[in-house]
Tab-separated table of C-alpha atoms in Angstrom:
chain	number	residue	atom	x	y	z
A	1	UNK	CA	-23.422	36.532	-5.346
A	2	UNK	CA	-23.350	32.926	-6.409
A	3	UNK	CA	-19.633	32.506	-5.605
A	4	UNK	CA	-20.311	34.218	-2.205
A	5	UNK	CA	-23.149	31.735	-1.502
A	6	UNK	CA	-21.095	28.781	-2.363
A	7	UNK	CA	-18.187	29.966	-0.295
A	8	UNK	CA	-15.690	30.095	-3.174
A	9	UNK	CA	-14.682	33.642	-2.615
A	10	UNK	CA	-14.797	33.584	1.071
A	11	UNK	CA	-12.522	30.599	1.608
A	12	UNK	CA	-14.882	27.700	2.617
A	13	UNK	CA	-13.332	25.524	-0.031
A	14	UNK	CA	-9.694	26.823	0.192
A	15	UNK	CA	-8.216	23.389	0.937
A	16	UNK	CA	-10.346	21.530	-1.549
A	17	UNK	CA	-7.586	21.537	-4.217
A	18	UNK	CA	-4.650	21.531	-1.933
A	19	UNK	CA	-1.835	19.385	-3.206
A	20	UNK	CA	-3.815	18.129	-6.225
A	21	UNK	CA	-0.929	19.021	-8.401
A	22	UNK	CA	1.571	17.483	-6.022
A	23	UNK	CA	-0.262	14.215	-6.081
A	24	UNK	CA	-0.457	14.258	-9.800
A	25	UNK	CA	3.272	14.865	-10.028
A	26	UNK	CA	3.875	12.039	-7.769
A	27	UNK	CA	1.824	9.667	-9.957
A	28	UNK	CA	3.735	10.893	-13.149
A	29	UNK	CA	7.001	10.249	-11.498
A	30	UNK	CA	5.995	6.907	-10.188
A	31	UNK	CA	5.037	5.765	-13.723
A	32	UNK	CA	8.557	6.480	-14.879
A	33	UNK	CA	10.050	5.053	-11.590
A	34	UNK	CA	8.078	1.798	-11.942
A	35	UNK	CA	9.333	1.410	-15.524
A	36	UNK	CA	12.952	2.035	-14.584
A	37	UNK	CA	12.859	-0.167	-11.546
A	38	UNK	CA	11.407	-3.066	-13.429
A	39	UNK	CA	13.918	-2.763	-16.261
A	40	UNK	CA	16.922	-2.638	-13.785
A	41	UNK	CA	15.517	-5.068	-11.066
A	42	UNK	CA	15.499	-2.648	-8.254
A	43	UNK	CA	12.973	-1.969	-5.488
A	44	UNK	CA	11.297	1.145	-4.420
A	45	UNK	CA	8.591	2.045	-1.884
A	46	UNK	CA	6.231	5.000	-1.708
A	47	UNK	CA	5.302	7.277	1.168
A	48	UNK	CA	8.179	5.814	3.076
A	49	UNK	CA	8.974	6.589	6.730
A	50	UNK	CA	11.818	5.108	8.828
A	51	UNK	CA	9.648	2.243	9.959
A	52	UNK	CA	8.446	1.342	6.528
A	53	UNK	CA	12.053	1.553	5.227
A	54	UNK	CA	13.208	-0.847	7.945
A	55	UNK	CA	10.199	-3.270	7.328
A	56	UNK	CA	10.918	-3.442	3.547
A	57	UNK	CA	14.713	-3.181	3.332
A	58	UNK	CA	15.935	-4.116	6.905
A	59	UNK	CA	17.895	-0.864	7.099
A	60	UNK	CA	17.737	1.564	9.886
A	61	UNK	CA	17.950	5.250	9.068
A	62	UNK	CA	18.075	8.396	11.275
A	63	UNK	CA	15.416	10.940	10.437
A	64	UNK	CA	15.453	14.597	11.158
A	65	UNK	CA	11.714	14.758	12.016
A	66	UNK	CA	9.685	11.940	13.568
A	67	UNK	CA	6.905	12.571	11.003
A	68	UNK	CA	9.230	12.716	8.006
A	69	UNK	CA	7.791	10.751	4.880
A	70	UNK	CA	9.548	10.496	1.568
A	71	UNK	CA	7.628	10.308	-1.553
A	72	UNK	CA	9.805	7.417	-2.755
A	73	UNK	CA	12.816	5.432	-1.527
A	74	UNK	CA	14.771	3.411	-4.061
A	75	UNK	CA	17.208	0.667	-3.032
A	76	UNK	CA	19.800	0.382	-5.768
A	77	UNK	CA	21.422	-2.879	-6.876
A	78	UNK	CA	24.321	-2.148	-4.448
A	79	UNK	CA	21.834	-1.715	-1.564
A	80	UNK	CA	22.300	2.085	-1.484
A	81	UNK	CA	19.030	4.066	-0.586
A	82	UNK	CA	18.031	7.051	-2.668
A	83	UNK	CA	15.296	9.272	-1.198
A	84	UNK	CA	13.149	11.068	-3.704
A	85	UNK	CA	10.893	14.085	-3.123
A	86	UNK	CA	8.625	15.359	-5.843
A	87	UNK	CA	6.939	18.859	-6.086
A	88	UNK	CA	5.068	20.881	-8.681
A	89	UNK	CA	4.673	24.642	-8.452
A	90	UNK	CA	1.987	26.236	-10.486
A	91	UNK	CA	3.061	29.657	-9.180
A	92	UNK	CA	6.092	31.157	-7.463
A	93	UNK	CA	6.244	32.472	-3.976
A	94	UNK	CA	7.278	31.590	-0.486
A	95	UNK	CA	6.275	27.971	-0.428
A	96	UNK	CA	8.663	27.182	-3.333
A	97	UNK	CA	11.499	29.028	-1.603
A	98	UNK	CA	10.728	27.464	1.773
A	99	UNK	CA	10.816	23.947	0.255
A	100	UNK	CA	14.239	24.582	-1.511
A	101	UNK	CA	15.603	25.886	1.768
A	102	UNK	CA	14.394	22.800	3.623
A	103	UNK	CA	15.862	20.365	1.145
A	104	UNK	CA	19.406	21.688	1.322
A	105	UNK	CA	20.032	20.729	4.907
A	106	UNK	CA	18.013	17.555	4.416
A	107	UNK	CA	20.413	16.534	1.584
A	108	UNK	CA	23.424	17.100	3.889
A	109	UNK	CA	21.746	15.072	6.697
A	110	UNK	CA	21.048	12.110	4.418
A	111	UNK	CA	24.551	12.413	2.764
A	112	UNK	CA	26.187	12.031	6.236
A	113	UNK	CA	24.533	8.648	6.533
A	114	UNK	CA	25.771	7.682	3.062
A	115	UNK	CA	22.182	7.946	1.561
A	116	UNK	CA	21.269	9.700	-1.683
A	117	UNK	CA	18.637	12.490	-2.216
A	118	UNK	CA	16.848	13.378	-5.348
A	119	UNK	CA	14.456	16.278	-5.796
A	120	UNK	CA	12.272	16.144	-8.905
A	121	UNK	CA	10.308	19.390	-9.379
A	122	UNK	CA	8.525	21.170	-12.112
A	123	UNK	CA	6.011	23.846	-12.845
A	124	UNK	CA	5.632	27.436	-14.049
A	125	UNK	CA	6.408	28.711	-10.494
A	126	UNK	CA	10.106	28.227	-11.225
A	127	UNK	CA	10.029	30.845	-13.910
A	128	UNK	CA	9.613	33.535	-11.264
A	129	UNK	CA	12.140	31.957	-8.876
A	130	UNK	CA	15.164	32.121	-10.939
């Protein structure tokens, strides 16, 4: 009864924790990325879209979706851009498979522009998605 009154069981708070683990994963990756980039004197930006990339690096890129944002974009010492996406899956299922299916053509799309793509992922969800 308490759960029902609070809406926990009927979905009033279904999005309250949405992407919390994804945000934590981004922060974890950024800790490593910051250390790596400082050590090697390279730059990166977070939540990068085409406009932000042009403003920071002066490089125009084509995007497959106008709303496309990348978790990180790294500019290497030879000015190559590497696009980084991070995900964490606490459970298996269709979201994991859909994301993997989306990243394959994205990788090819970026590669055709001589851009790199790196997907960093973790979580127990992968155990069921072998």
